[in-house]
Coordinates of C-alpha atoms and ligand atoms in Angstrom, one line a residue:
M1 CA -17.6 93.2 -16.4
S2 CA -15.9 89.7 -15.3
K3 CA -14.0 88.0 -18.0
P4 CA -13.3 84.1 -18.6
I5 CA -9.7 83.5 -17.9
H6 CA -9.1 81.3 -20.8
N7 CA -9.7 82.2 -24.6
P8 CA -12.6 84.6 -23.9
G9 CA -15.1 83.4 -26.9
T10 CA -13.4 80.2 -29.0
A11 CA -16.1 78.5 -30.2
D12 CA -15.3 75.2 -27.6
G13 CA -14.9 76.9 -24.7
W14 CA -12.1 77.2 -22.1
H15 CA -9.2 75.5 -22.0
G16 CA -6.2 75.5 -20.0
S17 CA -4.4 74.6 -16.9
I18 CA -6.1 76.5 -13.7
P19 CA -3.5 79.5 -13.4
A20 CA -2.4 80.0 -9.8
S21 CA -4.3 82.9 -9.9
F22 CA -7.1 80.1 -8.3
P23 CA -5.5 79.4 -5.2
A24 CA -7.1 77.2 -2.7
E25 CA -9.4 78.8 -0.3
P26 CA -13.0 76.9 1.9
A27 CA -16.0 77.7 -0.2
R28 CA -14.2 80.1 -3.0
Y29 CA -15.2 77.6 -5.8
H30 CA -17.9 76.2 -6.8
L31 CA -18.8 73.3 -8.7
Y32 CA -21.3 72.8 -11.5
I33 CA -21.8 69.1 -12.6
G34 CA -23.9 66.4 -14.1
L35 CA -23.7 63.8 -12.2
F36 CA -24.3 61.7 -15.7
C37 CA -21.6 63.6 -17.6
P38 CA -18.1 61.2 -17.0
F39 CA -15.9 64.2 -17.7
A40 CA -17.7 65.9 -14.6
H41 CA -17.6 62.6 -12.7
R42 CA -14.0 62.7 -12.6
A43 CA -14.3 65.9 -11.0
N44 CA -16.4 64.7 -8.6
F45 CA -14.8 61.6 -7.9
V46 CA -11.4 63.5 -6.6
R47 CA -14.0 65.4 -4.8
H48 CA -14.8 62.8 -2.8
L49 CA -11.7 61.0 -2.2
K50 CA -9.9 63.9 -1.3
G51 CA -12.4 64.8 1.1
L52 CA -13.3 68.5 -0.5
T53 CA -17.3 67.9 -0.4
D54 CA -17.5 71.1 2.5
L55 CA -14.4 72.7 0.9
I56 CA -16.2 73.0 -2.5
N57 CA -19.9 72.7 -3.2
V58 CA -21.7 71.5 -6.2
S59 CA -24.8 72.3 -8.1
V60 CA -26.2 69.3 -10.3
V61 CA -27.9 69.6 -13.3
M62 CA -31.2 67.7 -14.5
P63 CA -30.1 64.9 -16.7
Y64 CA -32.6 66.1 -19.4
P65 CA -33.2 67.9 -21.2
K66 CA -30.2 68.6 -23.1
G67 CA -31.2 71.2 -25.5
D68 CA -30.8 71.5 -29.6
A69 CA -27.6 70.6 -31.8
K70 CA -26.0 73.6 -31.0
G71 CA -27.0 73.1 -26.8
W72 CA -29.5 75.5 -26.6
P73 CA -30.9 76.6 -24.1
G74 CA -28.9 73.3 -22.5
W75 CA -28.5 71.7 -19.2
R76 CA -31.0 73.1 -16.8
F77 CA -31.6 73.0 -12.5
P78 CA -34.6 71.7 -11.4
A79 CA -37.2 74.2 -9.7
S80 CA -36.5 72.0 -6.4
N81 CA -34.4 69.9 -5.0
D82 CA -37.2 67.7 -5.0
E83 CA -37.8 67.6 -8.8
Y84 CA -35.5 65.3 -9.6
P85 CA -33.4 63.0 -6.9
G86 CA -30.0 64.1 -6.9
A87 CA -30.2 67.2 -9.5
T88 CA -30.1 70.2 -6.9
V89 CA -31.1 73.9 -7.5
D90 CA -28.3 76.3 -8.9
K91 CA -27.2 77.0 -5.1
L92 CA -25.3 79.6 -5.8
H93 CA -26.7 81.9 -8.1
G94 CA -29.9 80.4 -8.0
E95 CA -30.2 80.6 -12.3
D96 CA -32.3 78.2 -13.9
Y97 CA -30.2 77.3 -16.7
L98 CA -26.3 76.6 -16.8
H99 CA -26.1 78.9 -19.8
K100 CA -26.5 81.7 -17.7
I101 CA -23.5 80.9 -15.4
Y102 CA -21.1 80.9 -18.7
F103 CA -22.9 84.4 -19.9
R104 CA -22.1 85.7 -15.8
A105 CA -18.7 85.2 -16.6
D106 CA -18.7 86.5 -20.1
T107 CA -21.2 87.9 -21.7
E108 CA -20.2 87.7 -25.2
Y109 CA -19.3 83.8 -24.4
K110 CA -19.8 82.0 -27.9
G111 CA -18.5 77.9 -26.7
R112 CA -21.1 75.5 -25.5
Y113 CA -22.6 75.1 -22.0
S114 CA -21.0 71.5 -20.3
V115 CA -20.2 70.5 -17.4
P116 CA -17.7 70.6 -15.3
L117 CA -17.6 74.2 -14.5
L118 CA -16.0 75.4 -11.6
W119 CA -16.9 79.0 -10.4
D120 CA -14.3 81.2 -8.6
T121 CA -16.9 83.4 -6.4
K122 CA -13.8 86.1 -6.0
T123 CA -13.3 86.6 -9.7
E124 CA -16.0 85.8 -10.7
T125 CA -14.4 83.9 -14.0
A126 CA -14.9 80.2 -14.3
E127 CA -13.0 77.2 -15.7
S128 CA -13.8 74.0 -17.2
L129 CA -11.0 71.8 -18.7
E130 CA -8.3 70.3 -16.7
L131 CA -9.7 70.0 -13.1
L132 CA -8.2 66.8 -12.9
R133 CA -4.8 68.3 -13.3
W134 CA -5.8 70.9 -10.5
L135 CA -8.1 69.3 -8.0
P136 CA -6.3 66.6 -6.6
S137 CA -3.6 68.4 -5.2
A138 CA -4.5 72.1 -4.9
F139 CA -6.3 71.8 -1.3
N140 CA -3.6 70.0 0.3
D141 CA -2.7 72.4 2.8
L142 CA -6.8 72.5 4.0
I143 CA -7.4 68.6 4.4
P144 CA -5.8 66.3 7.0
P145 CA -2.5 64.8 5.9
K146 CA -3.6 61.5 5.4
L147 CA -5.6 62.9 2.4
A148 CA -3.7 65.4 1.2
S149 CA -1.1 62.7 0.8
I150 CA -3.1 60.9 -1.7
S151 CA -1.7 61.7 -4.9
L152 CA -3.1 60.9 -8.3
Y153 CA -0.3 62.0 -10.2
P154 CA 3.1 61.2 -8.2
D155 CA 6.6 61.8 -9.9
H156 CA 7.2 58.4 -10.5
L157 CA 4.5 57.7 -13.0
K158 CA 4.2 60.8 -14.7
S159 CA 5.2 59.7 -18.0
K160 CA 3.5 56.0 -17.5
I161 CA 0.3 58.0 -16.9
D162 CA 1.0 60.7 -19.9
S163 CA 1.5 58.3 -22.7
L164 CA -1.3 56.0 -21.2
H165 CA -4.1 59.4 -21.9
A166 CA -2.1 59.7 -25.1
W167 CA -4.3 56.8 -26.2
I168 CA -7.2 56.2 -23.7
N169 CA -8.7 59.5 -23.8
P170 CA -9.0 59.7 -28.0
H171 CA -9.8 55.9 -28.6
L172 CA -11.7 55.0 -25.5
C173 CA -13.2 57.8 -23.4
T174 CA -13.9 60.3 -26.5
G175 CA -14.0 57.3 -28.8
V176 CA -17.5 55.7 -27.1
Y177 CA -19.0 59.3 -28.4
K178 CA -17.2 59.2 -31.8
A179 CA -18.9 55.9 -32.4
G180 CA -22.3 56.6 -30.5
F181 CA -22.8 60.1 -32.3
A182 CA -21.5 58.9 -35.7
P183 CA -24.1 60.3 -38.7
D184 CA -23.4 57.2 -40.9
Q185 CA -22.9 54.0 -41.1
E186 CA -19.3 54.4 -42.0
T187 CA -18.5 56.9 -39.5
Y188 CA -19.6 54.4 -36.7
N189 CA -17.9 51.4 -38.5
K190 CA -14.9 53.1 -38.4
N191 CA -14.9 54.6 -34.9
V192 CA -16.3 51.5 -33.2
V193 CA -13.2 49.6 -33.3
P194 CA -10.5 52.0 -31.6
V195 CA -12.8 51.5 -28.7
F196 CA -12.3 47.7 -28.3
G197 CA -8.8 48.1 -29.6
A198 CA -7.9 50.0 -26.8
L199 CA -10.1 47.7 -24.2
N200 CA -8.0 44.7 -25.6
K201 CA -5.0 46.5 -25.0
L202 CA -6.3 47.9 -21.2
E203 CA -7.0 44.2 -20.1
K204 CA -3.4 43.1 -21.0
L205 CA -1.9 46.0 -19.3
V206 CA -3.8 46.1 -16.0
Y207 CA -3.1 42.0 -15.8
A208 CA 0.4 42.6 -16.0
N209 CA 0.4 45.2 -13.2
G210 CA -1.4 42.9 -11.1
G211 CA -4.2 45.0 -9.7
P212 CA -5.7 46.3 -8.2
F213 CA -5.3 49.3 -9.9
I214 CA -4.5 50.0 -13.5
L215 CA -0.7 50.7 -12.7
G216 CA -0.5 47.9 -9.8
S217 CA -0.5 49.0 -6.2
E218 CA -1.4 53.2 -6.9
M219 CA -4.0 54.5 -7.7
T220 CA -3.9 57.3 -10.4
E221 CA -5.7 60.0 -12.0
I222 CA -5.7 57.1 -15.3
D223 CA -8.5 55.0 -12.6
V224 CA -10.3 58.2 -12.4
T225 CA -10.8 58.5 -16.2
V226 CA -11.0 55.1 -17.1
Y227 CA -13.4 54.2 -14.3
A228 CA -16.0 57.6 -15.3
T229 CA -16.0 55.8 -18.8
L230 CA -16.1 51.8 -17.5
V231 CA -18.8 52.3 -15.3
R232 CA -21.0 53.9 -18.2
F233 CA -19.8 51.2 -20.4
D234 CA -22.4 48.2 -20.2
T235 CA -25.1 50.5 -18.8
V236 CA -25.4 53.4 -21.7
Y237 CA -22.4 52.6 -24.4
V238 CA -23.2 49.1 -25.1
Q239 CA -26.7 49.7 -26.5
H240 CA -26.9 53.5 -27.0
F241 CA -23.7 54.5 -28.4
K242 CA -23.7 50.3 -30.3
C243 CA -20.0 49.3 -28.9
N244 CA -21.8 46.1 -28.5
L245 CA -18.9 44.3 -29.9
G246 CA -18.5 42.9 -26.0
T247 CA -19.4 43.9 -22.4
I248 CA -16.6 45.0 -19.9
R249 CA -18.5 41.7 -17.7
H250 CA -18.7 38.7 -20.2
D251 CA -15.1 39.4 -22.3
Y252 CA -13.0 41.4 -20.2
P253 CA -12.8 39.8 -17.1
V254 CA -10.0 41.9 -15.6
L255 CA -11.0 45.3 -16.4
S256 CA -14.5 43.8 -14.6
N257 CA -12.4 42.7 -11.8
W258 CA -10.7 46.0 -11.8
L259 CA -14.3 48.0 -12.3
K260 CA -15.6 45.8 -9.4
G261 CA -13.1 46.7 -7.3
M262 CA -13.5 50.5 -8.0
Y263 CA -17.0 50.6 -7.4
W264 CA -17.2 48.2 -4.2
D265 CA -13.6 49.1 -2.5
V266 CA -13.3 52.8 -3.0
P267 CA -15.9 54.8 -1.3
A268 CA -15.6 58.0 -4.0
A269 CA -15.9 55.9 -6.7
R270 CA -19.3 54.7 -5.4
E271 CA -20.4 57.8 -4.0
S272 CA -20.1 59.7 -7.1
T273 CA -21.6 57.1 -9.6
D274 CA -25.4 57.8 -9.9
F275 CA -27.1 55.0 -12.3
K276 CA -30.3 57.0 -12.8
H277 CA -28.2 59.9 -14.0
I278 CA -26.2 57.7 -16.0
K279 CA -29.0 56.2 -17.7
E280 CA -31.7 58.9 -18.1
N281 CA -29.6 61.4 -19.8
Y282 CA -28.0 59.0 -22.0
T283 CA -31.6 57.5 -23.2
K284 CA -33.8 60.4 -22.6
S285 CA -31.5 63.9 -24.2
H286 CA -30.3 62.4 -27.2
Y287 CA -33.7 62.4 -29.6
D288 CA -32.1 61.4 -32.8
I289 CA -30.6 58.2 -31.3
N290 CA -33.2 57.0 -29.0
P291 CA -36.2 59.0 -30.5
K292 CA -39.0 57.6 -28.2
A293 CA -36.9 57.9 -24.9
I294 CA -37.4 54.7 -24.0
T295 CA -34.4 53.8 -20.5
P296 CA -33.8 50.3 -20.8
L297 CA -34.3 48.4 -17.5
G298 CA -30.7 46.5 -18.0
P299 CA -28.0 45.7 -17.3
Y300 CA -28.7 44.5 -13.7
P301 CA -27.1 44.6 -11.5
D302 CA -25.1 48.3 -12.6
V303 CA -22.2 46.6 -11.3
E304 CA -21.3 42.7 -10.4
E305 CA -20.1 42.1 -7.0
G306 CA -17.5 39.6 -5.7
V307 CA -13.9 41.5 -6.4
E308 CA -11.5 38.6 -7.4
Q309 CA -8.2 39.6 -5.0
E310 CA -5.8 37.1 -6.2
W311 CA -5.4 39.1 -10.0
A312 CA -3.4 36.0 -10.9
K313 CA -6.1 33.8 -10.5
L314 CA -8.1 35.9 -13.9
K315 CA -7.7 35.1 -17.2
V316 CA -7.0 38.1 -19.7
G317 CA -10.0 38.4 -21.9
G318 CA -11.1 40.3 -25.1
V319 CA -12.8 41.0 -28.6
E320 CA -11.4 38.7 -31.2
H321 CA -13.1 40.9 -34.4
P322 CA -10.3 41.2 -37.1
E323 CA -10.6 45.0 -37.1
V324 CA -9.9 45.4 -33.7
L325 CA -7.0 43.0 -33.7
E326 CA -5.3 44.8 -36.1
F327 CA -6.3 48.3 -34.5
E328 CA -4.5 46.9 -30.9
K329 CA -1.2 45.8 -33.0
G330 CA -0.9 49.4 -34.1
L331 CA -1.3 50.6 -30.6
K332 CA 1.3 48.5 -29.0
N333 CA 3.6 50.9 -31.2
E334 CA 1.9 54.3 -29.7
Ligands
LIG401 N1 -15.0 71.1 -21.8 C1 -15.5 69.9 -21.1 C2 -16.4 69.2 -21.6 C3 -17.2 68.3 -21.1 C4 -18.6 67.7 -21.7 O1 -18.5 67.4 -23.1 N2 -19.4 67.6 -21.3 C5 -21.0 67.3 -21.7 C6 -21.8 66.2 -20.8 S1 -20.9 64.7 -20.9 C7 -21.9 68.6 -21.9 O2 -22.1 69.4 -21.0 N3 -22.2 69.0 -23.3 C8 -23.3 69.7 -23.1 C9 -22.9 70.5 -24.5 O3 -22.0 70.5 -25.3 O4 -23.6 71.0 -25.3 C10 -14.3 68.7 -20.5 O5 -14.3 68.0 -21.0 O6 -14.4 68.6 -19.2

């Protein structure tokens, strides 16, 4: 029987970095993703950025239905590639539900059935976390030198990247979920504030670094991580997750310019972004938040055009809600 490689049967899935037993080989791995999911988006972005689309094939689940609160039966594959544009059948195993892939790796699996999931066809094992630390460099020997030279976690920026992850992930990337899935008013009030505290801080930081990327001239994994969240912000998090103290396009001119630059100037960002999957996933699979499953038409356009190349011309923005400002002050010392 095949076995998962990390913490088999834990309640929240498989964790850990991808070990050396996952060497890069063409066509050895298969990536299961949803185009709606910001965490899967990070991996798919890198797949496009590093020219890995032929080396790692993907199967794409439908954006809805999601399954019950426990995640059962979870994401499903379309019956054919025509059923929902961009969603695909399970090209590797021909299964109808993603949970069946988890059970192929571990018949005793007790975690959630989430995307992304990387399947290793040799060992018949799977891995879902830390793809962002493995994928960007693992295939460097198999791709042209120009693509291999793109490093998203270069030595001289490692400590900066690590310290950014420490507050960006909990307050912004998963912060929007903590606000959006809050079961009551008090929890929502508490969780929406850090989202905007983090955005305020990020707005100033990107301006200080002068663009076009978060840390300045080099694109790093922080850009990939934040892109996957901010491209969903005005589109779904503002209305669906009630993160509406401000929008990127109106209240954060610097982040808005950065986002436009990523979307319009970095082909891998645009190629890996699908607004239909994003909008319909959130609004049609969270039955308790949006019981009628009506997907709002706006905002329009999805991402505005017109990237300002002279960053000094931008004016730093932010949200001035007193609790947000207070939270932002605390972040300065993190
Ligand atoms: N372990 C994953 C979690 C990703 C995740 O939460 N994916 C969501 C979609 S955005 C999912 O598939 N959820 C299904 C579930 O939890 O039942 C990671 O961080 O890479």
